[in-house]
């Protein structure tokens, strides 16, 4: 036996034979293989069965495809004896897949395509057609096939059209004819790209069509990745042209076959049809064949000059009597069900309206009967009328798999239509209502563990398929937004299903109910909650599912990652795992990884610090492309890697090239050597760079040596010699510790004695450095950062105890970094035997174990480990960006009259710094509402949290947060104290932030002034005046005037209307600073200063201000958006009334979160929402934007007419980019119910209870 599928066929046949013989053991004549041969009429078949089912699996022969009819005959007899379902398509597909793997040879007419198909795209597509469309035998269609062949091969003339539209009614045999042409009667010199559309197949929309044809076109075009946009509908015409040109260049013709065009979901008046995608002028002599019923007519979205609108291309197909026979049999079976009593009618109706996914047990429950009766009914129709459903859940935990219960779906779209017609609309609605009531029953119970699989995995599909109907979309959104159901899916390790259905519901709501801001906000926060749960998902988990053959589950899990770069990395590992099991979808997955990597690049920015992550994603995708046989695409991507100066990792390009070489060696040794040559060139460039880290070159050489194959190869030996010479020449001192340790790891297998010497040298030097931190400060970093390298070197050379002693000797103050980060984790992992670079968490360890079990051919235990890893992962709480968003939610809840909820959420946050900021926001809201009794203790609680575990000079202080985060929390607490009337205490807290002239303390003092303008306007004015004087007396020589107006604008925002004289003085100061900037040589006007002037004076000189803003913005369009106050520019346009320009500028941001922030800022201005960014964000750009918004609301309020509608549109844009937290202040004004939905979802996942009017006060 030579493949996994051949073993599966062998075991399936053995099991079926055993069941058959057991069931017939008392019959006469007794059951035997000879009796099977007699019944099938094939002499000697019993001997062949013996060869196929030899007792030793290794000696068993795989039945050839020429024996398929004989095998099917055997299975039919055994199924009859065993009383089992006979699924001919299943057995034929399994037989095809079980054929021995053969080395690909150049062919002129290979299977599925006119070029080699190393990626398996056409083979997998052909298997799908064979399973669902292709008849066992096509009869009496020879004339039609010849006509189709002639159309495909006819020379180009004005007479021969580029299109042919074969039309016929239902059950005429259209799909069978097209499948026969594509798979069995391919004319010489023709390359087919095909798509068979069917409502019963669930692929009758544009997305499914494009997914199917684009991957086939990319093979013919020899393209691994599509051009920039990443949108399939935009890539389709480009790929079509490329594929057609490539075929013509090989002396062949491309023919596109689209069957079932009449079943397109998008063919309605408002739909986006498949027909509209088809080319008006087929490129490069290609031809297009479409097949379908005469009705519905050509969709309205198809151009008036499109060939589909011409009657000359229509060919009427006469019905096939054999297809009619099949349809008659199927109809009779369904009529039998329908007329066989209430149970049969109920079963047929439920299978019809449910659209698949119901088991016999589900049907029995809904039909109020016993499962056995349903089984008997289904057994009588399976094979003609019903197909197996697509609900394969064997990769899920046993509870979900349901013991292997099979689901059923009607086997033809026309059967589905006719069944609905027989039932009648009223009855169909009644049965659908039965499903809705069933779902409501389990919703009321809170989706307990015994919830049927259908309601968790298939019921949303029923609602999605009714998309476009407002109540169906509303019902779907309500379903997927139920946080208890979300948690039920997480509890079943089905985070991928939860994320997928939320994203699909969001697309439908955006289409059907774009103005429903509350639902859109709830969907956005749900996606954030769920993807946050998936953040950091060990990539070994999806790779493990791929290794076990569960491609869909693997890719779905990979795509739950919240960011494009994480999706790309996970998909690349899935692709490489698929290569290991010869899965034909590996290449497709690698291309998907490349697309996500390209998107990661597009959305990265220096301001976010994610450029390196994007490059690592690109590198992983490049290696995956090479590993899956896509040489050109992989090398092209490798060559786009940015220099190590951007990544601060000199070895990175070189190590990536080496990994690609290792991936290529199995299938293309020459390519591997070429890539290693490229890696060596990169290493030499690194050697010549005096700015590179000393150990980077050793890392690069080590990767090359490892990828070179045998350690004894000429290349590997030469590299090892270079490493040895380089390490011995390294200067004594801490800066060489990493060099020696890395060299020891590289040499341990080839020069063990030298490796031991180098490891000891590194350990000794590091041990000395640990005695005094001063010895290792400077450019080479801290000694604890070298510990991992040294620990792995010691362990590799057998000195495990010494590595352990070295770790124990590290002083406590050097063992922990900011936020409690354990700097010794890597060294401890080395001592524990964790592979270098592998994770140390329990989910990661379980996933590695699962991969090992899969390699040892223990799939059951491997699957158990993977599900255990998922369960351990989803129950782990992770902090980070998500917690900052919850600070914003705390503030919004309090500002909206829900201070108890805001306080409860604030206290649930994981760090004192986050708790302090959130509690400060709640206190400010209470003070604004006049409730000082509650505001004051919360402000004091926030202030106390800023001091928690913080003692100057104590290195353990870093376990909480660095000074800049603590400083931000102190400013927020000081602001809250000031709002609560505690001015003296607020100034004391601000004084803890440094000297009076320091920027941190001055910012805090201005915030205190802003807080005091209500309870103590006199003190507030004094503080503002003092800061104004400090600003105006700075740089008397006018050498530093940029930014002064922005600072003065911040003071106007702080004092507001509390002191008109103070405000007048500030405006005069701005006039003076403006004059200074205009006359200052070589400086020009600062962008932030310019925007403050626009906001303060724009309404008085609207047209002049608008022209000035347009000119300046136009001149800055070559500047990246992250280098400009882009959100502030958008606000400036909004203040001047140009909302289209505000939207256009906001959209310039390439980073979705930044784009959402800009949209939300404009929305907040138009809605008149209060700002609170100084409480919820420490980003200085955000602080300027919110200050500008405060100024705009107070100094240039929006025109009332149309402002609210415009605000809603900008909020919708922010939600589309995932910025629900940015949009909260505006949402609280525009759609207060949205805040309640967001709260309910977040509180449910955090296990918090909502409610209460007043927060509980904690004494401190």
Coordinates of C-alpha atoms in Angstrom, one line a residue, residues 617-1039:
X617 CA 5.2 37.1 7.1
X618 CA 6.5 37.8 3.6
X619 CA 9.5 35.5 4.3
X620 CA 7.3 32.7 5.6
X621 CA 5.1 33.0 2.5
X622 CA 8.1 32.9 0.2
X623 CA 9.5 29.8 1.7
X624 CA 6.0 28.2 1.5
X625 CA 5.7 29.0 -2.1
X626 CA 9.1 27.4 -2.8
X627 CA 8.2 24.4 -0.7
X628 CA 5.0 23.9 -2.8
X629 CA 6.8 23.9 -6.1
X630 CA 6.1 27.5 -7.1
X631 CA 9.6 28.5 -7.8
X632 CA 9.2 31.7 -9.7
X633 CA 6.7 33.2 -7.3
X634 CA 8.7 32.2 -4.3
X635 CA 12.0 33.6 -5.6
X636 CA 10.3 36.8 -6.7
X637 CA 8.9 37.3 -3.2
X638 CA 12.3 36.4 -1.6
X639 CA 13.9 39.2 -3.7
X640 CA 11.4 41.8 -2.3
X641 CA 12.5 41.3 1.3
X642 CA 13.5 44.7 2.7
X643 CA 17.0 45.2 4.0
X644 CA 18.0 44.1 7.5
X645 CA 18.4 47.8 8.4
X646 CA 14.6 48.0 8.6
X647 CA 14.3 44.8 10.5
X648 CA 17.4 45.3 12.7
X649 CA 18.2 41.7 12.0
X650 CA 21.2 41.3 9.7
X651 CA 20.9 37.6 9.2
X652 CA 17.2 37.6 8.3
X653 CA 17.4 37.7 4.4
X654 CA 20.2 35.1 4.4
X655 CA 18.4 32.7 6.8
X656 CA 15.2 33.0 4.8
X657 CA 17.0 32.1 1.6
X658 CA 18.6 29.1 3.4
X659 CA 15.1 28.0 4.6
X660 CA 13.8 28.2 1.1
X661 CA 16.8 26.1 -0.1
X662 CA 16.0 23.5 2.4
X663 CA 12.3 23.5 1.3
X664 CA 13.3 23.1 -2.3
X665 CA 15.8 20.3 -1.9
X666 CA 13.3 17.5 -1.9
X667 CA 11.8 18.4 -5.3
X668 CA 14.4 20.6 -7.0
X669 CA 18.0 20.1 -5.8
X670 CA 19.4 22.5 -8.4
X671 CA 17.1 25.2 -7.1
X672 CA 18.3 24.5 -3.6
X673 CA 21.9 25.0 -4.6
X674 CA 21.0 28.3 -6.4
X675 CA 19.3 29.6 -3.3
X676 CA 22.2 28.6 -1.1
X677 CA 24.5 30.5 -3.5
X678 CA 22.2 33.5 -3.0
X679 CA 22.3 33.1 0.8
X680 CA 26.1 33.0 0.7
X681 CA 26.2 36.3 -1.3
X682 CA 23.9 37.9 1.4
X683 CA 26.2 36.5 4.1
X684 CA 29.3 38.1 2.6
X685 CA 27.4 41.4 2.4
X686 CA 26.6 41.1 6.0
X687 CA 30.3 40.4 6.8
X688 CA 31.3 43.6 5.1
X689 CA 28.8 45.7 7.1
X690 CA 30.5 47.2 10.2
X691 CA 27.1 48.1 11.7
X692 CA 25.9 44.5 11.9
X693 CA 25.7 42.6 15.2
X694 CA 28.7 40.3 15.5
X695 CA 26.6 37.2 16.0
X696 CA 24.4 37.8 13.0
X697 CA 27.0 36.5 10.6
X698 CA 27.3 33.2 12.6
X699 CA 23.5 32.9 12.5
X700 CA 23.5 33.3 8.8
X701 CA 26.3 30.8 8.2
X702 CA 24.6 28.3 10.5
X703 CA 21.4 28.5 8.5
X704 CA 23.3 27.9 5.2
X705 CA 25.2 24.9 6.7
X706 CA 22.0 23.4 8.0
X707 CA 20.3 23.8 4.6
X708 CA 23.3 22.4 2.7
X709 CA 22.2 18.8 3.4
X710 CA 24.8 16.4 4.7
X711 CA 27.2 18.0 7.3
X712 CA 30.0 16.3 5.2
X713 CA 29.1 18.1 2.0
X714 CA 31.7 20.5 0.6
X715 CA 29.6 23.5 1.2
X716 CA 28.7 22.6 4.8
X717 CA 32.3 21.8 5.6
X718 CA 33.5 25.2 4.2
X719 CA 30.8 27.1 6.1
X720 CA 31.7 25.3 9.4
X721 CA 35.4 26.2 8.9
X722 CA 34.4 29.9 8.5
X723 CA 32.3 29.8 11.6
X724 CA 35.2 28.3 13.6
X725 CA 37.7 30.9 12.3
X726 CA 35.3 33.8 13.0
X727 CA 34.5 32.6 16.5
X728 CA 38.2 32.2 17.4
X729 CA 39.0 35.7 16.1
X730 CA 36.2 37.3 18.1
X731 CA 37.6 39.8 20.7
X732 CA 37.4 38.9 24.4
X733 CA 34.5 40.5 26.3
X734 CA 30.7 40.4 26.6
X735 CA 30.1 41.6 23.1
X736 CA 31.4 38.2 21.8
X737 CA 29.2 36.0 24.1
X738 CA 26.5 35.6 21.5
X739 CA 29.1 34.8 18.8
X740 CA 30.7 32.0 20.8
X741 CA 27.3 30.5 21.9
X742 CA 25.9 30.6 18.4
X743 CA 29.1 29.1 16.9
X744 CA 29.0 26.3 19.5
X745 CA 25.5 25.4 18.5
X746 CA 26.5 25.3 14.8
X747 CA 29.6 23.2 15.4
X748 CA 28.3 20.7 18.0
X749 CA 27.6 17.9 15.5
X750 CA 30.7 18.3 13.4
X751 CA 33.4 19.6 15.9
X752 CA 32.1 18.6 19.3
X753 CA 35.3 19.4 21.2
X754 CA 35.5 22.9 19.8
X755 CA 31.8 23.4 20.5
X756 CA 32.3 22.5 24.2
X757 CA 35.2 25.0 24.3
X758 CA 33.2 27.8 22.8
X759 CA 30.2 27.2 25.0
X760 CA 32.4 27.3 28.1
X761 CA 34.0 30.5 26.9
X762 CA 30.6 32.1 26.4
X763 CA 29.3 30.9 29.8
X764 CA 32.4 32.1 31.7
X765 CA 32.3 35.6 30.1
X766 CA 28.6 35.9 30.8
X767 CA 29.0 34.7 34.4
X768 CA 31.6 37.5 35.0
X769 CA 29.4 40.1 33.4
X770 CA 26.5 39.1 35.6
X771 CA 28.5 40.2 38.7
X772 CA 28.3 43.8 37.6
X773 CA 25.8 45.2 35.2
X774 CA 28.0 48.1 34.4
X775 CA 30.4 45.8 32.5
X776 CA 27.7 45.1 29.9
X777 CA 25.9 48.4 29.4
X778 CA 26.1 50.2 26.1
X779 CA 25.6 49.1 22.5
X780 CA 25.8 45.4 23.3
X781 CA 22.7 45.3 25.6
X782 CA 22.1 43.5 28.9
X783 CA 23.6 40.2 29.9
X784 CA 20.2 38.6 30.5
X785 CA 19.5 38.9 26.7
X786 CA 22.5 36.6 26.1
X787 CA 21.3 33.9 28.5
X788 CA 19.2 32.1 26.0
X789 CA 22.0 31.6 23.5
X790 CA 24.4 30.5 26.2
X791 CA 21.9 28.1 27.8
X792 CA 21.2 26.4 24.5
X793 CA 24.9 26.1 23.8
X794 CA 25.6 24.5 27.2
X795 CA 22.7 22.1 26.9
X796 CA 23.7 21.1 23.3
X797 CA 27.2 20.4 24.5
X798 CA 26.0 18.3 27.5
X799 CA 26.5 20.8 30.3
X800 CA 22.8 20.9 31.4
X801 CA 23.7 21.3 35.1
X802 CA 26.0 24.2 34.4
X803 CA 23.2 25.9 32.4
X804 CA 20.9 25.5 35.4
X805 CA 23.5 27.0 37.7
X806 CA 24.0 29.9 35.4
X807 CA 20.3 30.7 35.4
X808 CA 20.1 30.4 39.2
X809 CA 23.0 32.9 39.5
X810 CA 21.1 35.7 37.7
X811 CA 20.2 38.4 40.2
X812 CA 16.5 38.9 40.7
X813 CA 16.6 42.4 39.5
X814 CA 17.9 41.3 36.1
X815 CA 15.4 38.4 35.7
X816 CA 12.3 40.4 35.0
X817 CA 11.5 43.2 32.6
X818 CA 8.5 45.5 32.0
X819 CA 5.1 44.1 32.6
X820 CA 6.5 41.1 34.4
X821 CA 8.3 39.7 31.3
X822 CA 10.4 36.8 32.3
X823 CA 13.8 37.3 30.7
X824 CA 15.0 33.8 31.8
X825 CA 12.1 32.0 30.0
X826 CA 14.3 31.2 27.0
X827 CA 17.1 29.8 29.1
X828 CA 14.7 27.7 31.2
X829 CA 13.2 26.4 27.9
X830 CA 16.6 25.3 26.8
X831 CA 17.2 23.4 30.1
X832 CA 13.7 21.8 29.8
X833 CA 14.6 20.5 26.3
X834 CA 12.2 22.8 24.4
X835 CA 13.5 23.2 20.8
X836 CA 15.0 26.6 19.9
X837 CA 12.4 29.1 18.9
X838 CA 9.5 26.9 20.0
X839 CA 6.9 28.1 22.5
X840 CA 6.8 27.0 26.1
X841 CA 3.1 27.3 26.9
X842 CA 1.0 24.2 27.4
X843 CA -1.0 24.7 24.2
X844 CA 2.3 25.0 22.2
X845 CA 3.7 21.8 23.9
X846 CA 0.5 19.9 23.2
X847 CA 0.5 21.0 19.5
X848 CA 4.1 19.8 19.1
X849 CA 3.2 16.5 20.7
X850 CA 0.3 16.2 18.2
X851 CA 2.5 16.8 15.2
X852 CA 4.9 14.1 16.5
X853 CA 2.0 11.7 17.0
X854 CA 0.7 12.5 13.4
X855 CA 4.2 11.7 12.0
X856 CA 4.1 8.4 14.0
X857 CA 0.7 7.5 12.3
X858 CA -1.4 7.9 15.5
X859 CA -4.1 10.3 14.1
X860 CA -6.6 9.6 16.9
X861 CA -4.3 10.6 19.7
X862 CA -2.9 13.4 17.6
X863 CA -6.4 14.8 17.2
X864 CA -7.1 14.5 20.9
X865 CA -3.9 16.5 21.7
X866 CA -4.8 19.2 19.2
X867 CA -8.3 19.7 20.7
X868 CA -6.8 19.7 24.2
X869 CA -4.3 22.3 23.0
X870 CA -7.2 24.4 21.6
X871 CA -9.1 24.1 24.9
X872 CA -6.0 25.2 26.9
X873 CA -5.5 28.1 24.5
X874 CA -9.0 29.6 24.5
X875 CA -9.2 29.6 28.3
X876 CA -6.1 31.7 28.6
X877 CA -6.6 35.4 29.1
X878 CA -4.3 37.6 27.1
X879 CA -3.6 41.3 27.6
X880 CA -2.3 44.0 25.3
X881 CA -4.1 46.3 22.9
X882 CA -7.5 44.7 23.8
X883 CA -7.2 45.9 27.4
X884 CA -6.6 49.5 26.2
X885 CA -9.9 49.3 24.3
X886 CA -11.6 48.3 27.5
X887 CA -10.3 51.4 29.1
X888 CA -12.1 53.3 26.4
X889 CA -15.3 51.3 27.0
X890 CA -15.2 52.0 30.8
X891 CA -15.0 55.7 30.0
X892 CA -17.9 55.5 27.5
X893 CA -20.1 53.6 30.0
X894 CA -19.6 56.1 32.7
X895 CA -20.1 59.1 30.4
X896 CA -23.4 57.5 29.3
X897 CA -24.9 57.2 32.7
X898 CA -23.6 53.7 33.6
X899 CA -20.8 54.5 36.1
X900 CA -21.4 51.2 38.0
X901 CA -20.7 49.2 34.9
X902 CA -17.7 51.4 34.0
X903 CA -16.3 50.9 37.5
X904 CA -16.8 47.2 37.4
X905 CA -15.1 46.9 34.0
X906 CA -12.2 49.2 35.2
X907 CA -11.5 47.1 38.2
X908 CA -11.4 43.9 36.1
X909 CA -8.5 45.1 34.0
X910 CA -5.2 43.2 34.6
X911 CA -2.7 46.0 35.5
X912 CA -2.8 48.9 38.0
X913 CA -2.0 51.3 35.2
X914 CA -5.0 50.4 33.1
X915 CA -7.3 50.3 36.2
X916 CA -6.1 53.8 37.1
X917 CA -6.9 55.3 33.7
X918 CA -10.3 53.6 33.5
X919 CA -11.3 54.6 37.1
X920 CA -10.2 58.2 36.4
X921 CA -12.5 58.3 33.4
X922 CA -15.4 57.0 35.5
X923 CA -14.6 59.6 38.1
X924 CA -14.6 62.4 35.5
X925 CA -18.0 61.4 34.2
X926 CA -19.4 61.3 37.7
X927 CA -18.0 64.7 38.5
X928 CA -19.4 66.1 35.2
X929 CA -22.8 64.8 36.3
X930 CA -22.4 66.7 39.7
X931 CA -21.9 63.5 41.8
X932 CA -18.7 64.5 43.7
X933 CA -19.6 62.1 46.5
X934 CA -18.8 59.1 44.2
X935 CA -16.3 60.9 42.0
X936 CA -13.8 61.8 44.7
X937 CA -13.2 58.3 46.1
X938 CA -12.8 56.9 42.6
X939 CA -10.3 59.6 41.7
X940 CA -8.3 58.8 44.9
X941 CA -8.5 55.1 44.1
X942 CA -7.0 55.8 40.7
X943 CA -4.2 57.9 42.2
X944 CA -3.4 55.2 44.6
X945 CA -3.1 52.6 41.8
X946 CA -0.4 54.7 40.1
X947 CA 1.8 54.2 43.2
X948 CA 1.2 50.4 43.5
X949 CA 4.4 48.5 43.8
X950 CA 6.4 51.5 42.6
X951 CA 9.4 52.5 44.6
X952 CA 12.1 54.7 43.0
X953 CA 15.4 52.9 42.5
X954 CA 13.8 49.4 43.0
X955 CA 14.5 47.3 39.9
X956 CA 11.5 45.2 40.7
X957 CA 9.4 48.3 39.8
X958 CA 9.7 47.2 36.2
X959 CA 7.4 44.4 36.9
X960 CA 4.5 46.8 36.7
X961 CA 5.1 49.2 33.8
X962 CA 7.7 51.6 32.5
X963 CA 7.7 55.2 33.6
X964 CA 5.9 56.5 30.5
X965 CA 2.9 54.3 31.1
X966 CA 2.8 55.1 34.8
X967 CA 3.2 58.8 34.0
X968 CA 0.2 58.7 31.7
X969 CA -1.8 57.0 34.4
X970 CA -0.8 59.7 36.9
X971 CA -1.9 62.4 34.5
X972 CA -5.2 60.8 34.1
X973 CA -5.6 60.5 37.9
X974 CA -4.6 64.1 38.4
X975 CA -7.2 65.2 35.9
X976 CA -9.8 63.2 37.7
X977 CA -8.8 64.6 41.1
X978 CA -9.1 68.1 39.6
X979 CA -12.5 67.5 38.2
X980 CA -13.6 66.2 41.6
X981 CA -12.5 69.5 43.2
X982 CA -9.3 68.1 44.7
X983 CA -7.0 70.7 43.1
X984 CA -4.3 70.6 45.7
X985 CA -4.0 66.8 45.6
X986 CA -4.1 66.9 41.8
X987 CA -1.1 69.3 41.7
X988 CA 0.8 67.1 44.2
X989 CA 0.3 64.1 41.9
X990 CA 1.4 66.1 38.9
X991 CA 4.5 67.2 40.8
X992 CA 5.6 63.6 41.0
X993 CA 6.2 63.6 37.2
X994 CA 9.5 65.5 37.3
X995 CA 10.9 69.1 37.4
X996 CA 8.5 72.0 36.7
X997 CA 10.0 72.7 33.3
X998 CA 9.8 69.0 32.2
X999 CA 7.3 68.2 29.5
X1000 CA 5.6 65.4 31.5
X1001 CA 4.9 67.6 34.5
X1002 CA 3.8 70.5 32.3
X1003 CA 1.3 68.3 30.4
X1004 CA -0.1 67.1 33.7
X1005 CA -0.4 70.7 35.0
X1006 CA -2.4 71.7 31.9
X1007 CA -4.7 68.7 32.5
X1008 CA -5.2 69.7 36.1
X1009 CA -6.1 73.2 34.8
X1010 CA -8.7 71.7 32.5
X1011 CA -10.2 69.7 35.3
X1012 CA -10.3 72.7 37.6
X1013 CA -12.0 75.1 35.2
X1014 CA -15.4 74.0 36.7
X1015 CA -14.8 73.7 40.4
X1016 CA -12.0 76.3 40.6
X1017 CA -11.7 78.5 37.5
X1018 CA -9.4 81.0 39.2
X1019 CA -6.7 78.4 39.9
X1020 CA -7.3 77.0 36.4
X1021 CA -6.6 80.4 34.8
X1022 CA -3.5 80.9 36.9
X1023 CA -2.1 77.6 35.8
X1024 CA -2.9 78.3 32.1
X1025 CA -1.4 81.8 32.3
X1026 CA 1.8 80.4 33.8
X1027 CA 2.2 77.9 31.0
X1028 CA 1.4 80.6 28.4
X1029 CA 4.2 82.8 29.8
X1030 CA 6.6 79.8 29.7
X1031 CA 5.7 79.2 26.1
X1032 CA 6.0 82.8 25.0
X1033 CA 9.3 83.4 26.7
X1034 CA 10.9 80.3 25.2
X1035 CA 13.3 80.8 22.2
X1036 CA 13.4 84.6 22.1
X1037 CA 15.6 84.4 19.0
X1038 CA 12.6 82.8 17.1
X1039 CA 14.7 79.7 16.5

